[in-house]
């Protein structure tokens, strides 16, 4: 079914959405905009058609004309298809050096053994290196011995 609202003709599509019918000269400009946009384009036929539908345009030969346009697109022919190989990895790759992330803490008090009641622990979280030092009391004087 079609609706006329001067100066535009609209088609009621199978999903119930009104889409504006365009002339072939305007359709070529729409294809160039949706397929070759600087903000992300040069996708295949199906994704380019999805952009047409989302933008609210329709013309009878849109599928064939779009396929022909993409086959003639110089950039697409040079690069090939965009696939999962071109996608960015979904995991973070955090670059850290040894001893960038570390911590010092006291553990205790324990029951005294040879007069030591605490353990001073230093951990490098990047390399998982651990060093422990027995201490009589938990104070800054013993923490200085760690360095």
Coordinates of N, CA, C and O in Angstrom, one line a residue:
X1 N 0.8 -1.2 0.0 CA 0.0 0.0 0.0 C 0.9 1.2 0.0 O 1.9 1.3 0.6
X2 N 0.5 2.3 -0.7 CA 1.2 3.5 -0.8 C 0.3 4.7 -0.3 O -0.9 4.6 -0.5
X3 N 1.0 5.7 0.2 CA 0.3 6.9 0.6 C 1.0 8.1 0.0 O 2.2 8.2 -0.1
X4 N 0.2 9.0 -0.5 CA 0.7 10.3 -1.1 C 0.6 11.4 -0.2 O -0.5 11.7 0.2
X5 N 1.7 12.1 0.2 CA 1.6 13.3 1.0 C 2.5 14.3 0.3 O 3.7 14.2 0.4
X6 N 1.9 15.2 -0.5 CA 2.6 16.1 -1.4 C 3.8 16.7 -0.7 O 3.6 17.3 0.4
X7 N 5.0 16.6 -1.2 CA 5.5 16.2 -2.5 C 6.0 14.7 -2.4 O 6.7 14.3 -3.3
X8 N 5.8 14.0 -1.4 CA 6.4 12.7 -1.2 C 5.4 11.5 -1.3 O 4.3 11.7 -0.9
X9 N 5.9 10.4 -1.8 CA 5.2 9.2 -1.8 C 5.8 8.2 -0.8 O 7.0 8.1 -0.7
X10 N 4.9 7.6 0.0 CA 5.4 6.7 1.1 C 4.8 5.3 0.8 O 3.7 5.2 0.3
X11 N 5.6 4.3 1.2 CA 5.2 2.9 1.1 C 5.0 2.4 2.5 O 5.9 2.6 3.3
X12 N 3.9 1.7 2.7 CA 3.7 1.0 4.0 C 4.3 -0.4 3.9 O 3.8 -1.2 3.1
X13 N 5.4 -0.6 4.5 CA 6.1 -1.8 4.4 C 5.5 -2.9 5.2 O 4.6 -2.7 6.0
X14 N 6.0 -4.2 5.1 CA 5.4 -5.3 5.8 C 5.5 -5.2 7.3 O 4.8 -5.8 8.0
X15 N 6.5 -4.4 7.8 CA 6.6 -4.2 9.3 C 5.7 -3.0 9.8 O 5.8 -2.7 10.9
X16 N 5.0 -2.4 8.9 CA 4.0 -1.4 9.3 C 4.6 0.0 9.3 O 4.0 1.0 9.7
X17 N 5.9 0.1 8.9 CA 6.6 1.4 9.0 C 6.5 2.1 7.6 O 6.6 1.5 6.6
X18 N 6.2 3.4 7.7 CA 6.2 4.2 6.4 C 7.6 4.5 6.0 O 8.4 5.0 6.8
X19 N 7.9 4.3 4.8 CA 9.2 4.6 4.2 C 9.0 5.5 3.0 O 8.1 5.2 2.1
X20 N 9.9 6.5 2.8 CA 9.7 7.4 1.7 C 10.3 6.8 0.5 O 11.4 6.3 0.4
X21 N 9.5 6.8 -0.6 CA 9.9 6.3 -1.9 C 10.8 7.4 -2.5 O 10.5 8.6 -2.5
X22 N 11.9 7.0 -3.1 CA 12.9 8.0 -3.7 C 13.1 7.7 -5.1 O 13.0 6.5 -5.6
X23 N 13.5 8.7 -5.9 CA 13.8 8.5 -7.3 C 15.2 8.0 -7.4 O 16.0 8.0 -6.5
X24 N 15.6 7.4 -8.6 CA 16.9 6.7 -8.7 C 18.1 7.6 -8.5 O 19.1 7.2 -7.9
X25 N 18.0 8.9 -8.9 CA 19.1 9.8 -8.7 C 19.3 10.1 -7.2 O 20.5 10.1 -6.8
X26 N 18.3 10.2 -6.5 CA 18.4 10.4 -5.1 C 18.8 9.1 -4.4 O 19.6 9.1 -3.4
X27 N 18.4 7.9 -5.0 CA 18.8 6.6 -4.4 C 20.3 6.4 -4.5 O 20.9 5.9 -3.5
X28 N 20.9 6.9 -5.6 CA 22.4 6.7 -5.7 C 23.1 7.6 -4.6 O 24.1 7.1 -4.0
X29 N 22.6 8.7 -4.4 CA 23.2 9.6 -3.3 C 23.0 8.9 -1.9 O 23.9 9.0 -1.1
X30 N 21.9 8.3 -1.7 CA 21.6 7.6 -0.4 C 22.6 6.4 -0.3 O 23.1 6.2 0.8
X31 N 22.8 5.7 -1.4 CA 23.7 4.5 -1.3 C 25.1 5.0 -1.0 O 25.8 4.4 -0.1
X32 N 25.5 6.1 -1.7 CA 26.9 6.6 -1.4 C 27.0 7.0 0.1 O 28.0 6.8 0.7
X33 N 26.0 7.7 0.6 CA 26.0 8.1 2.0 C 26.0 6.9 3.0 O 26.8 6.9 3.9
X34 N 25.2 6.0 2.8 CA 25.1 4.8 3.7 C 26.2 3.8 3.6 O 26.6 3.2 4.5
X35 N 26.7 3.7 2.4 CA 27.8 2.7 2.2 C 29.2 3.3 2.4 O 30.0 2.6 3.0
X36 N 29.4 4.5 2.0 CA 30.7 5.0 2.0 C 30.9 6.1 3.0 O 31.8 7.0 2.9
X37 N 30.2 6.1 4.1 CA 30.3 7.2 5.1 C 31.6 7.1 5.8 O 32.2 6.1 6.1
X38 N 32.1 8.3 6.2 CA 33.4 8.4 6.9 C 33.4 7.9 8.3 O 34.3 7.4 8.9
X39 N 32.2 7.9 8.9 CA 32.0 7.5 10.3 C 31.9 6.0 10.4 O 31.7 5.5 11.5
X40 N 31.9 5.3 9.4 CA 31.8 3.8 9.4 C 31.0 3.3 8.3 O 29.8 3.5 8.2
X41 N 31.6 2.7 7.3 CA 30.9 2.2 6.2 C 31.7 1.2 5.4 O 32.5 0.5 6.0
X42 N 31.3 1.0 4.2 CA 31.9 0.0 3.3 C 31.6 -1.4 3.8 O 32.5 -2.3 3.8
X43 N 30.4 -1.6 4.3 CA 30.0 -2.9 4.7 C 29.3 -3.6 3.5 O 29.1 -3.0 2.5
X44 N 28.9 -4.8 3.7 CA 28.3 -5.6 2.7 C 26.8 -5.1 2.4 O 26.3 -4.1 2.9
X45 N 26.2 -5.9 1.5 CA 24.8 -5.5 1.1 C 23.8 -5.5 2.2 O 23.0 -4.6 2.3
X46 N 23.8 -6.5 3.1 CA 22.8 -6.6 4.1 C 22.9 -5.5 5.1 O 21.9 -4.9 5.5
X47 N 24.1 -5.1 5.5 CA 24.2 -4.0 6.5 C 23.9 -2.7 5.8 O 23.3 -1.8 6.5
X48 N 24.2 -2.5 4.6 CA 23.9 -1.3 3.9 C 22.4 -1.2 3.7 O 21.8 -0.1 3.9
X49 N 21.7 -2.3 3.4 CA 20.2 -2.3 3.4 C 19.6 -1.9 4.7 O 18.6 -1.2 4.8
X50 N 20.2 -2.4 5.8 CA 19.7 -2.1 7.1 C 19.8 -0.6 7.4 O 18.9 0.0 8.0
X51 N 20.8 0.0 6.9 CA 20.9 1.5 7.0 C 19.8 2.2 6.3 O 19.3 3.2 6.7
X52 N 19.5 1.7 5.1 CA 18.4 2.3 4.3 C 17.1 2.2 5.1 O 16.3 3.1 5.2
X53 N 16.8 1.0 5.6 CA 15.6 0.7 6.3 C 15.5 1.6 7.6 O 14.4 2.2 7.9
X54 N 16.6 1.7 8.3 CA 16.6 2.6 9.5 C 16.4 4.0 9.2 O 15.9 4.8 9.9
X55 N 16.9 4.4 8.0 CA 16.8 5.8 7.6 C 15.4 6.2 7.0 O 15.1 7.3 6.9
X56 N 14.7 5.1 6.7 CA 13.3 5.3 6.2 C 13.2 5.6 4.7 O 12.3 6.3 4.3
X57 N 14.0 4.9 3.9 CA 14.0 5.1 2.5 C 13.5 3.8 1.8 O 13.8 2.7 2.3
X58 N 13.0 3.9 0.6 CA 12.6 2.7 -0.2 C 12.6 3.1 -1.6 O 12.2 4.2 -2.0
X59 N 13.1 2.2 -2.5 CA 12.9 2.2 -3.9 C 12.8 0.8 -4.4 O 13.4 -0.1 -3.8
X60 N 12.1 0.5 -5.5 CA 11.8 -0.9 -5.8 C 13.1 -1.7 -6.1 O 13.1 -2.9 -5.9
X61 N 14.1 -1.1 -6.7 CA 15.3 -1.9 -7.1 C 16.4 -1.7 -6.1 O 17.6 -1.9 -6.5
X62 N 16.1 -1.5 -4.9 CA 17.2 -1.1 -3.9 C 18.2 -2.3 -3.7 O 19.4 -2.0 -3.6
X63 N 17.7 -3.5 -3.7 CA 18.7 -4.6 -3.5 C 19.6 -4.8 -4.6 O 20.9 -4.9 -4.4
X64 N 19.1 -4.8 -5.9 CA 20.0 -5.1 -7.0 C 21.0 -3.9 -7.2 O 22.1 -4.1 -7.5
X65 N 20.4 -2.6 -7.1 CA 21.3 -1.5 -7.3 C 22.4 -1.4 -6.2 O 23.5 -1.1 -6.6
X66 N 22.1 -1.8 -5.0 CA 23.1 -1.7 -4.0 C 24.1 -2.8 -4.2 O 25.3 -2.5 -4.0
X67 N 23.8 -4.0 -4.6 CA 24.8 -5.0 -4.9 C 25.7 -4.5 -6.1 O 26.9 -4.7 -6.0
X68 N 25.1 -4.0 -7.1 CA 25.9 -3.5 -8.2 C 26.9 -2.4 -7.7 O 28.0 -2.3 -8.1
X69 N 26.4 -1.5 -6.9 CA 27.2 -0.4 -6.4 C 28.4 -0.9 -5.6 O 29.5 -0.4 -5.7
X70 N 28.1 -1.9 -4.7 CA 29.2 -2.4 -3.9 C 30.2 -3.2 -4.7 O 31.4 -3.1 -4.4
X71 N 29.7 -3.9 -5.8 CA 30.7 -4.6 -6.6 C 31.6 -3.6 -7.4 O 32.7 -3.9 -7.7
X72 N 31.1 -2.4 -7.6 CA 31.9 -1.4 -8.3 C 32.7 -0.4 -7.3 O 33.5 0.4 -7.8
X73 N 32.5 -0.6 -6.0 CA 33.2 0.3 -5.0 C 34.7 -0.1 -5.0 O 35.1 -1.2 -4.7
X74 N 35.5 0.9 -5.3 CA 36.9 0.7 -5.4 C 37.6 0.3 -4.1 O 38.4 -0.6 -4.0
X75 N 37.2 1.0 -3.0 CA 37.7 0.7 -1.7 C 37.4 -0.7 -1.2 O 38.2 -1.4 -0.7
X76 N 36.2 -1.1 -1.5 CA 35.7 -2.5 -1.1 C 36.5 -3.5 -1.9 O 36.8 -4.6 -1.4
X77 N 36.7 -3.3 -3.2 CA 37.4 -4.3 -4.0 C 38.9 -4.4 -3.5 O 39.5 -5.5 -3.6
X78 N 39.5 -3.3 -3.1 CA 40.9 -3.3 -2.6 C 41.0 -4.0 -1.3 O 41.9 -4.8 -1.1
X79 N 40.1 -3.7 -0.4 CA 40.2 -4.2 1.0 C 39.6 -5.6 1.2 O 40.1 -6.4 1.9
X80 N 38.5 -5.9 0.5 CA 37.8 -7.1 0.7 C 36.7 -6.9 1.8 O 36.4 -5.8 2.2
X81 N 36.2 -8.0 2.2 CA 35.1 -8.0 3.2 C 35.6 -7.7 4.6 O 36.7 -8.0 4.9
X82 N 34.8 -7.0 5.4 CA 35.1 -6.8 6.8 C 34.5 -8.0 7.5 O 33.4 -8.4 7.4
X83 N 35.4 -8.7 8.3 CA 35.0 -9.9 9.0 C 35.5 -9.8 10.4 O 36.0 -8.8 10.9
X84 N 35.4 -10.9 11.2 CA 35.8 -11.0 12.6 C 37.3 -10.8 12.7 O 37.7 -10.4 13.8
X85 N 38.0 -11.1 11.7 CA 39.5 -10.9 11.8 C 39.9 -9.4 11.9 O 40.9 -9.1 12.5
X86 N 39.0 -8.6 11.4 CA 39.3 -7.1 11.5 C 38.8 -6.5 12.8 O 39.0 -5.3 13.0
X87 N 38.1 -7.3 13.6 CA 37.5 -6.7 14.8 C 38.5 -6.5 15.9 O 39.5 -7.3 15.9
X88 N 38.3 -5.6 16.7 CA 39.2 -5.3 17.9 C 39.0 -6.4 18.9 O 37.9 -6.9 19.1
X89 N 40.1 -6.8 19.7 CA 39.9 -7.8 20.7 C 39.0 -7.3 21.8 O 39.0 -6.1 22.1
X90 N 38.2 -8.1 22.4 CA 37.3 -7.7 23.5 C 37.9 -7.7 24.9 O 37.2 -7.3 25.8
X91 N 39.1 -8.2 25.0 CA 39.7 -8.2 26.3 C 40.7 -7.0 26.4 O 41.4 -6.6 25.4
X92 N 40.8 -6.4 27.6 CA 41.8 -5.3 27.8 C 43.2 -5.9 27.8 O 43.4 -7.0 28.4
X93 N 44.1 -5.2 27.3 CA 45.5 -5.5 27.3 C 46.3 -4.4 28.0 O 46.7 -3.5 27.4
X94 N 46.3 -4.5 29.3 CA 46.9 -3.5 30.2 C 48.4 -3.7 30.2 O 48.9 -4.8 30.6
X95 N 49.2 -2.7 29.8 CA 50.7 -2.8 29.8 C 51.2 -2.3 31.2 O 51.1 -1.1 31.4
X96 N 51.8 -3.1 32.0 CA 52.4 -2.7 33.2 C 53.8 -3.3 33.3 O 54.1 -4.3 32.8
X97 N 54.6 -2.7 34.1 CA 56.0 -3.1 34.3 C 56.1 -3.8 35.7 O 55.2 -3.6 36.5
X98 N 57.2 -4.5 35.9 CA 57.4 -5.0 37.2 C 57.5 -3.9 38.3 O 58.0 -2.9 38.0
X99 N 56.9 -4.2 39.4 CA 56.8 -3.3 40.6 C 56.0 -2.0 40.3 O 56.2 -1.0 41.0
X100 N 55.2 -2.0 39.3 CA 54.3 -0.9 39.1 C 53.1 -1.0 40.1 O 52.6 0.0 40.6
X101 N 52.7 -2.2 40.4 CA 51.6 -2.4 41.4 C 52.1 -3.3 42.5 O 52.4 -4.5 42.3
X102 N 52.3 -2.7 43.7 CA 52.8 -3.5 44.8 C 52.2 -3.1 46.1 O 51.5 -2.0 46.1
X103 N 52.3 -3.9 47.1 CA 51.7 -3.5 48.4 C 52.6 -4.1 49.5 O 53.3 -5.1 49.4
X104 N 52.5 -3.4 50.7 CA 53.2 -3.8 51.9 C 52.2 -3.9 53.0 O 51.4 -3.0 53.2
X105 N 52.2 -5.0 53.8 CA 51.2 -5.1 54.9 C 51.8 -6.0 56.0 O 52.7 -6.8 55.8
X106 N 51.3 -5.8 57.2 CA 51.6 -6.6 58.3 C 50.6 -7.7 58.5 O 49.4 -7.4 58.3
X107 N 51.0 -8.9 58.9 CA 50.1 -10.0 59.2 C 50.4 -10.3 60.7 O 51.5 -10.4 61.1
X108 N 49.3 -10.4 61.4 CA 49.5 -10.8 62.9 C 48.5 -10.0 63.7 O 47.7 -9.3 63.2
X109 N 48.6 -10.1 65.0 CA 49.7 -10.8 65.8 C 49.5 -12.3 65.9 O 48.3 -12.8 65.9
X110 N 50.6 -13.0 65.9 CA 50.6 -14.4 66.1 C 51.1 -14.7 67.5 O 51.7 -13.8 68.2
X111 N 51.0 -15.9 68.0 CA 51.7 -16.3 69.2 C 53.2 -16.2 69.0 O 53.7 -16.7 68.0
X112 N 53.9 -15.5 69.9 CA 55.3 -15.3 69.7 C 56.1 -16.6 69.5 O 56.0 -17.5 70.2
X113 N 57.0 -16.5 68.5 CA 57.9 -17.6 68.2 C 59.3 -17.0 68.1 O 59.5 -16.2 67.1
X114 N 60.2 -17.3 69.0 CA 61.5 -16.7 69.1 C 61.4 -15.2 69.2 O 62.2 -14.5 68.6
X115 N 60.3 -14.7 69.8 CA 60.2 -13.3 70.0 C 59.5 -12.5 68.9 O 59.2 -11.3 69.0
X116 N 59.2 -13.2 67.8 CA 58.5 -12.5 66.6 C 57.0 -12.8 66.7 O 56.6 -13.9 66.7
X117 N 56.3 -11.7 66.6 CA 54.8 -11.9 66.7 C 54.1 -11.4 65.4 O 52.9 -11.6 65.3
X118 N 54.8 -10.8 64.5 CA 54.2 -10.2 63.2 C 55.0 -10.7 62.0 O 56.2 -11.0 62.2
X119 N 54.4 -10.6 60.9 CA 55.1 -10.9 59.6 C 54.9 -9.7 58.7 O 53.7 -9.3 58.5
X120 N 55.9 -9.1 58.2 CA 55.8 -8.0 57.3 C 55.9 -8.6 55.9 O 56.9 -9.3 55.6
X121 N 54.9 -8.4 55.0 CA 54.8 -9.0 53.7 C 54.8 -7.9 52.6 O 54.0 -6.9 52.7
X122 N 55.7 -8.0 51.6 CA 55.7 -7.1 50.5 C 55.4 -8.0 49.2 O 56.0 -9.1 49.1
X123 N 54.4 -7.5 48.4 CA 54.0 -8.3 47.2 C 54.0 -7.4 46.0 O 53.6 -6.3 46.0
X124 N 54.6 -7.9 44.9 CA 54.6 -7.3 43.6 C 53.4 -8.0 42.9 O 53.5 -9.2 42.6
X125 N 52.3 -7.3 42.6 CA 51.2 -8.0 42.0 C 51.3 -8.3 40.5 O 50.6 -9.1 40.0
X126 N 52.3 -7.7 39.9 CA 52.5 -8.0 38.4 C 53.3 -9.4 38.3 O 52.8 -10.3 37.6
X127 N 54.4 -9.5 39.0 CA 55.1 -10.8 38.9 C 54.8 -11.8 39.9 O 55.3 -12.9 39.9
X128 N 53.9 -11.5 40.9 CA 53.5 -12.3 42.0 C 54.7 -12.6 42.9 O 54.8 -13.6 43.6
X129 N 55.7 -11.7 42.9 CA 56.9 -11.9 43.8 C 56.5 -11.5 45.2 O 55.8 -10.5 45.5
X130 N 56.8 -12.3 46.2 CA 56.5 -12.1 47.6 C 57.8 -12.2 48.4 O 58.6 -13.1 48.2
X131 N 57.9 -11.3 49.4 CA 59.0 -11.3 50.4 C 58.4 -11.1 51.7 O 57.5 -10.2 51.9
X132 N 58.8 -11.9 52.7 CA 58.3 -11.8 54.1 C 59.4 -11.6 55.0 O 60.5 -12.1 54.8
X133 N 59.2 -10.8 56.1 CA 60.2 -10.5 57.1 C 59.5 -10.6 58.5 O 58.5 -10.0 58.7
X134 N 60.1 -11.5 59.4 CA 59.5 -11.5 60.7 C 59.8 -10.3 61.5 O 60.9 -9.7 61.4
X135 N 58.8 -9.8 62.3 CA 59.0 -8.6 63.1 C 58.5 -8.8 64.5 O 57.6 -9.6 64.8
X136 N 59.1 -8.1 65.5 CA 58.7 -8.2 66.9 C 57.5 -7.4 67.1 O 56.6 -7.8 67.8
X137 N 57.5 -6.2 66.5 CA 56.3 -5.3 66.6 C 56.0 -4.7 65.2 O 56.8 -4.7 64.3
X138 N 54.7 -4.2 65.0 CA 54.3 -3.7 63.7 C 54.5 -2.2 63.8 O 53.6 -1.5 64.2
X139 N 55.7 -1.7 63.3 CA 55.9 -0.3 63.3 C 56.8 0.1 62.1 O 57.2 -0.8 61.3
X140 N 57.0 1.4 61.9 CA 57.7 1.8 60.7 C 59.2 1.5 60.7 O 59.8 1.4 59.6
X141 N 59.8 1.3 61.9 CA 61.2 0.9 61.9 C 61.4 -0.4 61.2 O 62.4 -0.6 60.5
X142 N 60.5 -1.4 61.4 CA 60.7 -2.7 60.7 C 60.4 -2.6 59.3 O 60.9 -3.3 58.4
X143 N 59.4 -1.7 58.9 CA 59.1 -1.6 57.5 C 60.2 -1.0 56.7 O 60.4 -1.3 55.5
X144 N 61.1 -0.1 57.3 CA 62.2 0.4 56.6 C 63.2 -0.7 56.3 O 64.0 -0.6 55.3
X145 N 63.3 -1.7 57.1 CA 64.2 -2.8 56.8 C 63.9 -3.6 55.5 O 64.7 -4.2 54.9
X146 N 62.6 -3.5 55.1 CA 62.2 -4.2 53.9 C 62.8 -3.6 52.7 O 63.1 -4.3 51.7
X147 N 63.1 -2.3 52.7 CA 63.7 -1.7 51.5 C 65.1 -1.9 51.4 O 66.0 -2.4 51.4

